[in-house]
Short mmCIF file of C-alpha atoms and ligand atoms in Angstrom, two decimals:
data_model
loop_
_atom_site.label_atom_id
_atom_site.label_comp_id
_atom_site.label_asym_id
_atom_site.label_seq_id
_atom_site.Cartn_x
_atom_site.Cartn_y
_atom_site.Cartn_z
CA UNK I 1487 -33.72 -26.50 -43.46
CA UNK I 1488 -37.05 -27.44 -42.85
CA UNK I 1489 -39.97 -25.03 -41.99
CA UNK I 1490 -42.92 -26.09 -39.58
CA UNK I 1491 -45.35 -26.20 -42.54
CA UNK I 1492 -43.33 -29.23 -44.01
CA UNK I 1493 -44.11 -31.00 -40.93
CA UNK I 1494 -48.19 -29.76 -41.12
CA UNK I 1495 -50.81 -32.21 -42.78
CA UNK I 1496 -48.21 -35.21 -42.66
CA UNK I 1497 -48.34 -38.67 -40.81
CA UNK I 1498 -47.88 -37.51 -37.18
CA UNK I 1499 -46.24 -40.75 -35.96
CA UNK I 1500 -43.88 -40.49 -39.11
CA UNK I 1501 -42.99 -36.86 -38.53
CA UNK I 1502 -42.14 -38.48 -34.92
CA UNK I 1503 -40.01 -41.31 -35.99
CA UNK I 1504 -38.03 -39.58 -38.46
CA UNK I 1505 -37.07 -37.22 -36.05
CA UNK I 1506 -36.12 -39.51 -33.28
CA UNK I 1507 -33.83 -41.63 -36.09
CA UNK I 1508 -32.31 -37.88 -36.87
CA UNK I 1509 -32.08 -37.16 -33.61
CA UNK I 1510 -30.41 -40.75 -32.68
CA UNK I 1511 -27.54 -40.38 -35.76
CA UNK I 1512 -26.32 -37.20 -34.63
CA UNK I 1513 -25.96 -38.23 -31.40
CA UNK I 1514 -22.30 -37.04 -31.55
CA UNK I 1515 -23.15 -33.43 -31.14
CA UNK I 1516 -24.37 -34.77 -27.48
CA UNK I 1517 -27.43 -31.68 -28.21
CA UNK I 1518 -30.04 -34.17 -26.04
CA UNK I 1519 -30.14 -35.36 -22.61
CA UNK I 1520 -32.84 -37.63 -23.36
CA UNK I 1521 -35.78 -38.58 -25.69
CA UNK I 1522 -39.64 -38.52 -24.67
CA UNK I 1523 -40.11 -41.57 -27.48
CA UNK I 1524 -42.68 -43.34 -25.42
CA UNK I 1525 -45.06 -40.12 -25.23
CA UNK I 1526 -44.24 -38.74 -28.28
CA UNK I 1527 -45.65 -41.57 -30.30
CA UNK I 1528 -49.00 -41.57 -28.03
CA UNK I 1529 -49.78 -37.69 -28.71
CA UNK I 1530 -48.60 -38.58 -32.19
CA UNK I 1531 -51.21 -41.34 -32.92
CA UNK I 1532 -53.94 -39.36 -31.32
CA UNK I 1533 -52.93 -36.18 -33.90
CA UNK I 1534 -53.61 -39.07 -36.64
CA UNK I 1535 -56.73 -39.87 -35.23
CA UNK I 1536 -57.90 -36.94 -34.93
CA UNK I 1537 -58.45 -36.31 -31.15
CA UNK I 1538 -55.72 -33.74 -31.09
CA UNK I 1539 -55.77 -30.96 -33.57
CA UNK I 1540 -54.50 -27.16 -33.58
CA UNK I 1541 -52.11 -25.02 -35.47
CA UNK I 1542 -48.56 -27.70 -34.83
CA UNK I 1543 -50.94 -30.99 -35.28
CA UNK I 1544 -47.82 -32.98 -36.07
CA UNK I 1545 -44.98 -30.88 -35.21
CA UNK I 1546 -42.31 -32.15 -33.56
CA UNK I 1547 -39.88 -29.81 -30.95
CA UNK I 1548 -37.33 -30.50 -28.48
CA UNK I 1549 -37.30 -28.22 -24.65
CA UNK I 1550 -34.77 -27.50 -22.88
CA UNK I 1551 -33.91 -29.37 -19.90
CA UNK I 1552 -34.90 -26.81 -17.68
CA UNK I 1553 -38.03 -26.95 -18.40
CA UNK I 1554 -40.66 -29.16 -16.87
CA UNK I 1555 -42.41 -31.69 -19.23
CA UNK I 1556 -43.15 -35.03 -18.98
CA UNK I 1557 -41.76 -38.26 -20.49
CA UNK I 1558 -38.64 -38.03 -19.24
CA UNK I 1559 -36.65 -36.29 -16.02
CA UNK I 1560 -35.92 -32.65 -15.95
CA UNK I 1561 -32.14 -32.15 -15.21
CA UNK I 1562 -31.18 -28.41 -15.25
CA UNK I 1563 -28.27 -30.83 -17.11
CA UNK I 1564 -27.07 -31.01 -13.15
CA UNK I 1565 -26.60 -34.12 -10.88
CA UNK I 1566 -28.54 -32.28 -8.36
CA UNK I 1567 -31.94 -33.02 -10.20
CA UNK I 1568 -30.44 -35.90 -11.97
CA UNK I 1569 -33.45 -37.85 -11.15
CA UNK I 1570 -36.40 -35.28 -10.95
CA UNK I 1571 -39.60 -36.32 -12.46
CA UNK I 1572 -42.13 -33.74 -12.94
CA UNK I 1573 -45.26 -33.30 -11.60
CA UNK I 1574 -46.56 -30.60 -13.94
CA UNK I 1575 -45.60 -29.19 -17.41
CA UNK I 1576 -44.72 -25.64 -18.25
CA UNK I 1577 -47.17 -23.44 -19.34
CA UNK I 1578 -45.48 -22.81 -22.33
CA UNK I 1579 -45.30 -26.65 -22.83
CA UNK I 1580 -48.87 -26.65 -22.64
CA UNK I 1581 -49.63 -24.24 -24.23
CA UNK I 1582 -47.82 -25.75 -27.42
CA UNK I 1583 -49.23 -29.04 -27.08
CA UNK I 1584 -52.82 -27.75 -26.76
CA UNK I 1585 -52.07 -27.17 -30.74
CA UNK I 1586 -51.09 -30.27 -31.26
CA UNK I 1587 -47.25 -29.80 -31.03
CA UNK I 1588 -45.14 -33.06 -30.31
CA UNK I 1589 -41.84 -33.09 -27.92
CA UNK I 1590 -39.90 -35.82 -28.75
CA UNK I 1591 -36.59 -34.66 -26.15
CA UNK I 1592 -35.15 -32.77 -23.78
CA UNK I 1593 -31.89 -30.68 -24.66
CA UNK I 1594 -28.63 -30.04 -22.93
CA UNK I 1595 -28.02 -27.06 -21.30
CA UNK I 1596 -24.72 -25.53 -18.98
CA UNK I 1597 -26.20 -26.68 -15.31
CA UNK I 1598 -29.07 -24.33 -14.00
CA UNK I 1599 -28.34 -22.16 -16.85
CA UNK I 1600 -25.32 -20.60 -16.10
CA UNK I 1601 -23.08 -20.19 -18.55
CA UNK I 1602 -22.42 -19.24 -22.49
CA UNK I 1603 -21.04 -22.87 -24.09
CA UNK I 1604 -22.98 -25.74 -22.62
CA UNK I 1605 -19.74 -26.92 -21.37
CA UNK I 1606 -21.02 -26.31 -17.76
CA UNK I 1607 -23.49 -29.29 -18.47
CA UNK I 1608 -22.77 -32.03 -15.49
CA UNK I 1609 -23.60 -34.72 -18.38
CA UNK I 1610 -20.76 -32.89 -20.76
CA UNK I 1611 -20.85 -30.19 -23.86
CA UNK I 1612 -22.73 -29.88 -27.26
CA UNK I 1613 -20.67 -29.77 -30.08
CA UNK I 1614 -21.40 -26.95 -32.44
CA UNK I 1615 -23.31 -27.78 -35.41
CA UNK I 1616 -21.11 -26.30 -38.12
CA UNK I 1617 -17.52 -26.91 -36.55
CA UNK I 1618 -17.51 -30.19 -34.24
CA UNK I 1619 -14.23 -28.30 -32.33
CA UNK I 1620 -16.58 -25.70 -31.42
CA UNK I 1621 -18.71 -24.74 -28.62
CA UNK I 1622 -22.27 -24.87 -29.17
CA UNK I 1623 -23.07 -21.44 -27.07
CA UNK I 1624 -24.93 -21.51 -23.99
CA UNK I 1625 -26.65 -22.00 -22.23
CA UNK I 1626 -29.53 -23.20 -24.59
CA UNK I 1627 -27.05 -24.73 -27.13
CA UNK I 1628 -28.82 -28.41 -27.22
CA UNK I 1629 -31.82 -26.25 -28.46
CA UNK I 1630 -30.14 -24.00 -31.10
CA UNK I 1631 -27.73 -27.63 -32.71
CA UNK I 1632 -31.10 -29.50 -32.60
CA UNK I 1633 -32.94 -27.11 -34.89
CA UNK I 1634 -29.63 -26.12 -36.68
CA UNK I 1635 -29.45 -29.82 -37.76
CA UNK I 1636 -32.68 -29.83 -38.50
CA UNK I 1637 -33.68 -32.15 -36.33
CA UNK I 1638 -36.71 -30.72 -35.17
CA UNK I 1639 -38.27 -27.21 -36.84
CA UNK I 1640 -38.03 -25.20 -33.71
CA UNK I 1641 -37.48 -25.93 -30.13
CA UNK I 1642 -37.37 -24.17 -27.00
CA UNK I 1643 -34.95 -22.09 -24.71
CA UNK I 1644 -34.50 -19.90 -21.73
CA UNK I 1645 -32.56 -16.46 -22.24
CA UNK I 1646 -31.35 -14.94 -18.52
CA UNK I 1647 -28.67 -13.19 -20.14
CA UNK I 1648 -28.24 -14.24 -23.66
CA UNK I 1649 -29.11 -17.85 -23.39
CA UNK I 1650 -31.30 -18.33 -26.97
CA UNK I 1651 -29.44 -15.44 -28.74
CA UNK I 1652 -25.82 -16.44 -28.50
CA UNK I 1653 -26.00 -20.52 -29.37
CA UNK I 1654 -28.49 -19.00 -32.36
CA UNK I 1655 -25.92 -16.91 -33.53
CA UNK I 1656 -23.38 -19.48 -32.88
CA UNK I 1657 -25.54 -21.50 -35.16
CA UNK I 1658 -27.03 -20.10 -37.52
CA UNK I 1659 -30.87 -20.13 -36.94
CA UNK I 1660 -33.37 -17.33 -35.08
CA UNK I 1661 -33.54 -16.66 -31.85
CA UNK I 1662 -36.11 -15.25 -29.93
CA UNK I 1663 -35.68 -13.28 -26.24
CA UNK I 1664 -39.21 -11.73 -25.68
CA UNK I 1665 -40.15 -8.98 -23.56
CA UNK I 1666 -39.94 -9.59 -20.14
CA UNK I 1667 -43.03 -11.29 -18.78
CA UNK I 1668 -44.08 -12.40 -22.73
CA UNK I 1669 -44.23 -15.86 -21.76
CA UNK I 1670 -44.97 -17.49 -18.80
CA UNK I 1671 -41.76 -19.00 -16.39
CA UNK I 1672 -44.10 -21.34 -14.80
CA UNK I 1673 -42.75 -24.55 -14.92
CA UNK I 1674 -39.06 -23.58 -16.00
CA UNK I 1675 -36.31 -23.72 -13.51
CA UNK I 1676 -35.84 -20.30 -12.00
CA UNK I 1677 -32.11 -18.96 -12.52
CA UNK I 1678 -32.26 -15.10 -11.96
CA UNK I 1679 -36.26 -14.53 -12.04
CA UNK I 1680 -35.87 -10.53 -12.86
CA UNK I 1681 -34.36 -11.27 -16.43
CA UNK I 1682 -35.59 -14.89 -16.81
CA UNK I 1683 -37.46 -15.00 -20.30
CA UNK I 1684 -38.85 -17.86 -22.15
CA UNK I 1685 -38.26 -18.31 -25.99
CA UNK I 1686 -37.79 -19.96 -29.41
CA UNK I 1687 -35.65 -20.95 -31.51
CA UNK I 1688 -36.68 -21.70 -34.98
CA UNK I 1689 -35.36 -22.26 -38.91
CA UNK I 1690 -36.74 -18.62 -40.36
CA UNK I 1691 -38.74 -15.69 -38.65
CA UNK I 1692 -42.31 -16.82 -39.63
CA UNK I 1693 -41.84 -19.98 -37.95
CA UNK I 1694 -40.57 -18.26 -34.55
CA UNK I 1695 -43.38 -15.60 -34.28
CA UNK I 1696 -46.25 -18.41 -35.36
CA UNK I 1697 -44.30 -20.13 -32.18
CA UNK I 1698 -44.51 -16.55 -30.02
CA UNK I 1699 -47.60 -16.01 -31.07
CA UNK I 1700 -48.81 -19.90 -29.36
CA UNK I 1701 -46.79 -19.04 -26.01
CA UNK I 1702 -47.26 -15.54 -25.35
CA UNK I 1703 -49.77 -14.50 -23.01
CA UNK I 1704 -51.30 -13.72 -19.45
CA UNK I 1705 -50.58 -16.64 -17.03
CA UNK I 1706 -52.05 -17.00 -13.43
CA UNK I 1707 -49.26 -19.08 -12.71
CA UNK I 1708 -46.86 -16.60 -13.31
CA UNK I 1709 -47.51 -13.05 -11.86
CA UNK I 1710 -45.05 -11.32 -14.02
CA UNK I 1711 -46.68 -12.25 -17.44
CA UNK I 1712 -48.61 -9.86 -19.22
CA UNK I 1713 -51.63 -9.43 -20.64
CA UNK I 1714 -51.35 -10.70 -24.68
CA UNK I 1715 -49.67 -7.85 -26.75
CA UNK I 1716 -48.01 -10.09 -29.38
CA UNK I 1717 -49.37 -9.61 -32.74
CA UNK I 1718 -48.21 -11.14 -35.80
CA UNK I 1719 -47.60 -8.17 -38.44
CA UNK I 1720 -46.08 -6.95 -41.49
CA UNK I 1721 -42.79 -4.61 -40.98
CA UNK I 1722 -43.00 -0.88 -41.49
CA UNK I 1723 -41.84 1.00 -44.21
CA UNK I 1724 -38.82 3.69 -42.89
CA UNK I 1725 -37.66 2.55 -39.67
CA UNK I 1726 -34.87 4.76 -38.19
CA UNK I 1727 -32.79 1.99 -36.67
CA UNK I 1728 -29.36 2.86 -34.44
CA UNK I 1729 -26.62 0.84 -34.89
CA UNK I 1730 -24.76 0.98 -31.47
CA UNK I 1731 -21.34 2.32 -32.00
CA UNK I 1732 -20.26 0.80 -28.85
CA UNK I 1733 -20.61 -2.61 -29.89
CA UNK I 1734 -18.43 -2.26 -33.06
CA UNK I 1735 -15.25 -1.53 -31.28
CA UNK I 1736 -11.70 -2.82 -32.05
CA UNK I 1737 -11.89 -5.43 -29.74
CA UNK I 1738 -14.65 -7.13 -31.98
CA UNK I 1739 -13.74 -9.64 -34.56
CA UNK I 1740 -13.93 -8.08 -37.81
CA UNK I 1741 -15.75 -10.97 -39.59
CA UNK I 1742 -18.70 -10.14 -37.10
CA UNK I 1743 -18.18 -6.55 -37.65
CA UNK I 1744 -18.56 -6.95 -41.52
CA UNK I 1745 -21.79 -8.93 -41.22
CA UNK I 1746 -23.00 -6.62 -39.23
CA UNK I 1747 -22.66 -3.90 -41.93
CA UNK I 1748 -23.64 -5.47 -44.55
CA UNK I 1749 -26.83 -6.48 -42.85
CA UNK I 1750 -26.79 -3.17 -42.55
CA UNK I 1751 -27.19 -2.61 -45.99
CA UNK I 1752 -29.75 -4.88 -46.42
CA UNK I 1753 -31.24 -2.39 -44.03
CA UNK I 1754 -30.81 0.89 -46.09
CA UNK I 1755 -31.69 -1.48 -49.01
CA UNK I 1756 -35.22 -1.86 -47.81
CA UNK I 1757 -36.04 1.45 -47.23
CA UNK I 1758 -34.95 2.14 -43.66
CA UNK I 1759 -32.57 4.84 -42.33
CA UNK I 1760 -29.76 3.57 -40.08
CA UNK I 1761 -27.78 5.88 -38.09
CA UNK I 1762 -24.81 5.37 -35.64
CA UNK I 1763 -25.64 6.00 -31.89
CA UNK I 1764 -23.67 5.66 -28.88
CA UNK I 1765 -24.61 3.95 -25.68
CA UNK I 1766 -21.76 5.39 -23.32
CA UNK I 1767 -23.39 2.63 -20.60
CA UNK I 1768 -23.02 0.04 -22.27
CA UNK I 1769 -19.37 -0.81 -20.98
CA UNK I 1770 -20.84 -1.36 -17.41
CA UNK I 1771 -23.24 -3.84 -18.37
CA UNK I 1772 -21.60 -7.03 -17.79
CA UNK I 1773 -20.72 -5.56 -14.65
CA UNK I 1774 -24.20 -4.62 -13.42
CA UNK I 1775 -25.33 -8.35 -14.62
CA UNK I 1776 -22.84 -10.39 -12.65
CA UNK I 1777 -23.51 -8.68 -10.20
CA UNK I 1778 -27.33 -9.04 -9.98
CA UNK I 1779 -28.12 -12.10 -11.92
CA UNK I 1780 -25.62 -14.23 -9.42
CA UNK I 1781 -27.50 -12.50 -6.87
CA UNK I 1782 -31.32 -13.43 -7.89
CA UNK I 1783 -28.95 -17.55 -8.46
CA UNK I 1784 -27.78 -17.51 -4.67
CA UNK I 1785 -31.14 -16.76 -3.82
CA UNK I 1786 -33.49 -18.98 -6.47
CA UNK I 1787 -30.55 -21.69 -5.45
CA UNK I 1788 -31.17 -21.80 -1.92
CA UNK I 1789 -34.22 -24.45 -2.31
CA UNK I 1790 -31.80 -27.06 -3.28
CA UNK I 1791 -30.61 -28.58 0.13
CA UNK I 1792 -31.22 -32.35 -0.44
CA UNK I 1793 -33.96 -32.54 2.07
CA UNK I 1794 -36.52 -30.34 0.50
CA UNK I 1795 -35.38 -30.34 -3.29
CA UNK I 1796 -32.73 -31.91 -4.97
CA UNK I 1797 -29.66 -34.46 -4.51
CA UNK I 1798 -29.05 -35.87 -1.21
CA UNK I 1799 -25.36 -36.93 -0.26
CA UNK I 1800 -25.27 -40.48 1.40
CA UNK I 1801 -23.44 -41.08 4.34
CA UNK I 1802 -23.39 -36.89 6.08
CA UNK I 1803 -23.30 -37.52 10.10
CA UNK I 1804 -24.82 -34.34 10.81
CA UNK I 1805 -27.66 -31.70 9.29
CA UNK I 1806 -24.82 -29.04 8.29
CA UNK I 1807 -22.81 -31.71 6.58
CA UNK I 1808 -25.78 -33.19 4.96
CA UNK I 1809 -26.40 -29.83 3.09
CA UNK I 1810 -22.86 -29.04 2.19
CA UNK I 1811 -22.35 -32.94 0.65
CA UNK I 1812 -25.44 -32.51 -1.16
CA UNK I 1813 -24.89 -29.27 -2.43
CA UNK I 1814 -21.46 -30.22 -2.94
CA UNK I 1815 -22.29 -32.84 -5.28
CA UNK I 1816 -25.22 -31.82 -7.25
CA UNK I 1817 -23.85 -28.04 -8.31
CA UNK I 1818 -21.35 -27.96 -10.97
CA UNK I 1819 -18.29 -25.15 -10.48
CA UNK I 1820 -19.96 -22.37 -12.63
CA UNK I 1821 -23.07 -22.93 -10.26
CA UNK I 1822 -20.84 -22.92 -6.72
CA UNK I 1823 -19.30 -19.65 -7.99
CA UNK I 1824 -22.60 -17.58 -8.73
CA UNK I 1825 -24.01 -19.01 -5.42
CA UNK I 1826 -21.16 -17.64 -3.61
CA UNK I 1827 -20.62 -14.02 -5.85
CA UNK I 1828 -24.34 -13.62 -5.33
CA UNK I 1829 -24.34 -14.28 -1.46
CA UNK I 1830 -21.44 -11.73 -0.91
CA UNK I 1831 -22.61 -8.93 -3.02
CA UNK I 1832 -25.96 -9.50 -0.59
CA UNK I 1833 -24.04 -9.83 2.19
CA UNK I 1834 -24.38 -7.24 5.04
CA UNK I 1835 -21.88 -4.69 4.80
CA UNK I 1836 -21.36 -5.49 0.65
CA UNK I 1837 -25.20 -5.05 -0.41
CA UNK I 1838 -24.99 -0.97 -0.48
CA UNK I 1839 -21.47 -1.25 -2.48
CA UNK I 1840 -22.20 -3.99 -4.82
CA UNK I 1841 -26.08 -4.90 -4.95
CA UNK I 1842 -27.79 -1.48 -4.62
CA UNK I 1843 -24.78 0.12 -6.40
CA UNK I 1844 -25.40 -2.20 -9.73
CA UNK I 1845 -29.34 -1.98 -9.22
CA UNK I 1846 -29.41 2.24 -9.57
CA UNK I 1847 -26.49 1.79 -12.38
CA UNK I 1848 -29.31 -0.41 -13.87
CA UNK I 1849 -31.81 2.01 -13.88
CA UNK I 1850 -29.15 4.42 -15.46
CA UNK I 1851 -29.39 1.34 -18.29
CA UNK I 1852 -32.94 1.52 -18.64
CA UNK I 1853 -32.97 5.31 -19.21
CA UNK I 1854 -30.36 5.16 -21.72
CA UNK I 1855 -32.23 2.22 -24.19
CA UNK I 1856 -35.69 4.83 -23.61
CA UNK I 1857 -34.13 7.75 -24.51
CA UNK I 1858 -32.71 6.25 -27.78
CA UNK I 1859 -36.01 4.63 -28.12
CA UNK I 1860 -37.13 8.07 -28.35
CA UNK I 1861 -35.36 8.53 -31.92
CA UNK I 1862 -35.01 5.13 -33.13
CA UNK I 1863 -37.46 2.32 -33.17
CA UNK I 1864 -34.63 -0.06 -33.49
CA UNK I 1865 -31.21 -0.52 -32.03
CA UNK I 1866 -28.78 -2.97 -33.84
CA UNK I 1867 -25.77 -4.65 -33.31
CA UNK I 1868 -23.49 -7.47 -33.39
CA UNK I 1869 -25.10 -10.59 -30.78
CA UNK I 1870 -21.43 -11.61 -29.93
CA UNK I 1871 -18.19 -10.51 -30.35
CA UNK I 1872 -17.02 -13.27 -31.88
CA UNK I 1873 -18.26 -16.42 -33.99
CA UNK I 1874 -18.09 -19.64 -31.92
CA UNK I 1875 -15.02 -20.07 -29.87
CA UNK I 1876 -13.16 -23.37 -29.93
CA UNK I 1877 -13.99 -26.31 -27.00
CA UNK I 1878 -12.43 -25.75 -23.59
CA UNK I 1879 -10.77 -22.41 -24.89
CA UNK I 1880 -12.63 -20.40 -22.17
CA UNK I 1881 -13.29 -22.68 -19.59
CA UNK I 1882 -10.37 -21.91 -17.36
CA UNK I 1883 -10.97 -18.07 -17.24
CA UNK I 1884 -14.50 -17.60 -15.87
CA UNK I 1885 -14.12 -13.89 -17.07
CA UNK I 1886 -13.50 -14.26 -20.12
CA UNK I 1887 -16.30 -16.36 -20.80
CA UNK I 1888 -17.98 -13.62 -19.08
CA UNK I 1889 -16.66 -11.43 -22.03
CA UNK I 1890 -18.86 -13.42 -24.28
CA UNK I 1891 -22.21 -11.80 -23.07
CA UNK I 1892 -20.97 -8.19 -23.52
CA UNK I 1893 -23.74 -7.90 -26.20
CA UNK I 1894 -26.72 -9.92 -24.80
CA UNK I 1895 -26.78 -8.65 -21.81
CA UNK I 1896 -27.67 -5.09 -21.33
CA UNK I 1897 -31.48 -6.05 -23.23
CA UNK I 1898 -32.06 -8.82 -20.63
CA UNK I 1899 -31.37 -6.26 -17.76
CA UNK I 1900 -33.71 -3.67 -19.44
CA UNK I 1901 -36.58 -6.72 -19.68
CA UNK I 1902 -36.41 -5.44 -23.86
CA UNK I 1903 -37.00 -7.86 -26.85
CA UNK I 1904 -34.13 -8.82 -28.79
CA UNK I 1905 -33.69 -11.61 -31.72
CA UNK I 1906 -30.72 -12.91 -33.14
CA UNK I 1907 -30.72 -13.47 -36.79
CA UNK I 1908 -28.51 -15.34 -38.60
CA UNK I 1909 -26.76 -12.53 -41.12
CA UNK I 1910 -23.33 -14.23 -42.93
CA UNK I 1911 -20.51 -16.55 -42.05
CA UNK I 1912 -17.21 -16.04 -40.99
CA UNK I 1913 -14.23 -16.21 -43.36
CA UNK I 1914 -13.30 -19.80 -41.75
CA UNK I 1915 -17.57 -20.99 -42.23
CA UNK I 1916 -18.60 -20.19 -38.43
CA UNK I 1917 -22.30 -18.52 -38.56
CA UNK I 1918 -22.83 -15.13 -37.56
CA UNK I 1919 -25.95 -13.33 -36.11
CA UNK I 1920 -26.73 -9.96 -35.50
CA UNK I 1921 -29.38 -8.63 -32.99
CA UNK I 1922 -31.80 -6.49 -32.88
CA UNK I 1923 -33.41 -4.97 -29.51
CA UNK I 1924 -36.51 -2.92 -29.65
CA UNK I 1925 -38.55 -1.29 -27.37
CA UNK I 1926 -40.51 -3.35 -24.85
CA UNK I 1927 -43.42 -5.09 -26.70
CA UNK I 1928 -42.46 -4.36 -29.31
CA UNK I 1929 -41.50 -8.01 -30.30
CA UNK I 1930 -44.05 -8.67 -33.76
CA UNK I 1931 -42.26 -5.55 -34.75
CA UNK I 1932 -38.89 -6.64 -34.59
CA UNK I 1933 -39.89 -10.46 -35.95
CA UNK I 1934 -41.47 -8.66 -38.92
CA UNK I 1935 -38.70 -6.88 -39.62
CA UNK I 1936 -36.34 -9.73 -39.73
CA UNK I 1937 -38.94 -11.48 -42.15
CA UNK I 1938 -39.12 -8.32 -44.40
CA UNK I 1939 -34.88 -8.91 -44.89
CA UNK I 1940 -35.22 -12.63 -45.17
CA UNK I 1941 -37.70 -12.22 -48.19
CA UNK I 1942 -35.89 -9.88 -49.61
N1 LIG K 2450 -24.15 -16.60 -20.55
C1 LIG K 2450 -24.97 -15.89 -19.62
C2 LIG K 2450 -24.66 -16.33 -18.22
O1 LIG K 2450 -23.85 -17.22 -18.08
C3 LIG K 2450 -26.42 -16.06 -19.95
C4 LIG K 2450 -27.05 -17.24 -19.32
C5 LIG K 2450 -28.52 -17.34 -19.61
O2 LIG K 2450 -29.09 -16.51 -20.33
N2 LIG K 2450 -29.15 -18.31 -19.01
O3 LIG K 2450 -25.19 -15.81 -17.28
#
């Protein structure tokens, strides 16, 4: 695969055009929702004349579609913003292009973000980019196929609950969940704005913390960002690093499981102690998250009533039917279901048993991860239970898909960093990743550490 420096100091209008003609033959994997040719050649030919310079001068990357940007519409990949233009480009957007960074498309995502295949996209699924029969992961999986393909060296995703980490492991390439409030949301889509992160996805993990290092950073925009902490570094020597029992359980394929240790060994290889700890919590995760995340949806969803924002039905007679046509028609079925989970667990008589109930258990959470963080300065772990499941194989039984974020989750509900890292293949070819959470801000750390094992 290629590595942003292959793309540095070369034609910028070249580095363009070769990627739209990748991106345009492997149009089968369905990874884009649409291509920003027109603007990508203009910021191309001012890179070669100069006028734009900076660390990506020449670099081309793909966003997610729930991102704003310009040169083409921002979907959510839902029919209720089929047609949105935007007015204004997210920070992190800018913030990339002020080096000199080129996107040349936007990528598919499950509608709004919700879901773990991309086969909640209202504009249909990714394909996978090692098994064509395969999901792609979600919800970033246009991201994780494009850079997997090597389409483009890195490109961009949201991670709620496991959004970058899952399709990367699904794929085989980095993944990057940052701290929460490491990069700026402005100008990304909100889905559930108290685990919403911005991140990367990229070939090797140089590439995604030269890519960090570019977005990270205090926005006035966004209130929840904070000041710049990340700094690129060099890994330590003797980590003590836990490797959560509770994730290596029978239920887990055993491909994963054996990647798992032998990345392990890479581990103890290089110098680092790694013990097995226990995370009794754990197992209530995925309940805490569905029960919050659909929450912060029902609520962030609310804005989308056709008159203010969004899709409007034709033909409604009155105001009440005008919303529920609209809404009707521009929300896929994953979305409808979190918009109605999250208003009855808010609901008056429900918020003390469910809300409140899975807020406090979250705090529980948040003690466990600092007390291990008290021994360990990493936690590791398999990032799913199993490789890549096959097309429609889930999509019937919401909770199984549900199943699939057992891992991702309880770091997004902490607000902790956590990479995936692609680690082996399974015994039929699928990729495998393994994460690694750390403690918060401590994100260079954990990308140095994954570089340390690459080299080695
Ligand atoms: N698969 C998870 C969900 O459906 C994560 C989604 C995300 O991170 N955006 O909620």
């Amino acid at each position: 695969m290629t590595k942003i420096s292959d793309y540095i100091s070369k034609n910028a209008r070249q580095n363009v055009v070769e990627a739209i003609k990748r991106a345009n033959d492997n149009n089968e994997y369905h990874a884009l929702l649409s291509l920003t040719e027109e603007r990508a050649l203009e910021r191309a030919d001012a890179v070669d004349r100069g006028e734009i310079t900076g660390r990506l001068a020449g670099v081309p990357f793909v966003v997610k579609d729930n991102f704003l940007a310009f040169g083409a519409p921002t979907t959510a990949a839902s029919r209720m913003l089929e047609n949105f233009k935007a007015p204004l480009q997210a920070t992190a957007v800018e913030k990339l292009e002020a080096e000199g960074a080129i996107c040349i498309g936007k990528a598919n995502l499950d509608a709004f973000a919700h879901g773990g295949s991309t086969e909640n996209s209202a504009f249909g699924p990714t394909l996978n980019a090692y098994d064509k029969t395969k999901v792609a992961g979600g919800s970033s999986g246009g991201s994780a196929v494009v850079t997997a393909l090597d389409i483009v060296p890195f490109a961009l995703g949201s991670d709620t609950g496991g959004s970058i980490r899952q399709p990367a492991s699904f794929n085989g390439v980095i993944g990057v969940k940052p701290t929460y409030g490491t990069v700026s949301r402005y100008g990304v889509v909100a889905m559930a704005s108290s685990t919403d992160t911005i991140g990367c996805f990229a070939t090797d993990a140089e590439d995604a913390e030269l890519i960090m290092d570019i977005m990270a950073g205090k926005d006035d925009k966004d209130m929840t960002t904070l000041p710049d902490f990340f700094k690129p570094a060099e890994a330590k020597s003797g980590l003590k690093i836990g490797l959560i029992k509770d994730t290596m359980t029978d239920d887990v394929d055993p491909d994963v499981k054996q990647v798992t240790l032998d990345y392990v060994e890479l581990l103890k290889a290089a110098g680092h102690t790694v013990d097995e700890v226990e995370m009794p919590i754990a197992k209530y995760a995925l309940a805490i998250y569905y029960i919050v995340v659909p929450a912060e949806v029902s609520s962030n969803l609310a804005r989308y009533d056709g008159i203010r924002y969004g899709h409007r039905a034709e033909g409604a007679s009155t105001l009440a039917e005008l919303y529920g046509k609209s809404r009707d028609e521009g929300f896929v079925t994953e979305n409808k279901r979190r918009i109605m989970i999250g208003s009855y667990v808010l609901s008056s008589g429900f918020f003390d048993a469910y809300y409140l109930q899975a807020q406090k258990v979250r705090t529980l959470l948040v003690n466990e991860f600092n007390k291990l963080f008290e021994d360990y300065d990493v936690l590791i772990g398999p990032t799913t239970p199993t490789p890549a499941f096959g097309l429609g194989e889930n999509v019937a039984d919401p909770i199984k898909m549900y199943l699939a974020d057992i891992m991702t989750v309880p770091a997004s509900l902490a607000g902790l960093p956590a990479i995936s890292v692609p680690a082996g293949k399974s015994t039929s070819g699928l990729p495998i990743g393994v994460q690694l959470v750390g403690p918060r801000r401590s994100d260079a750390e954990l990308l140095a550490l994954a570089k340390s094992v690459e080299k080695a």
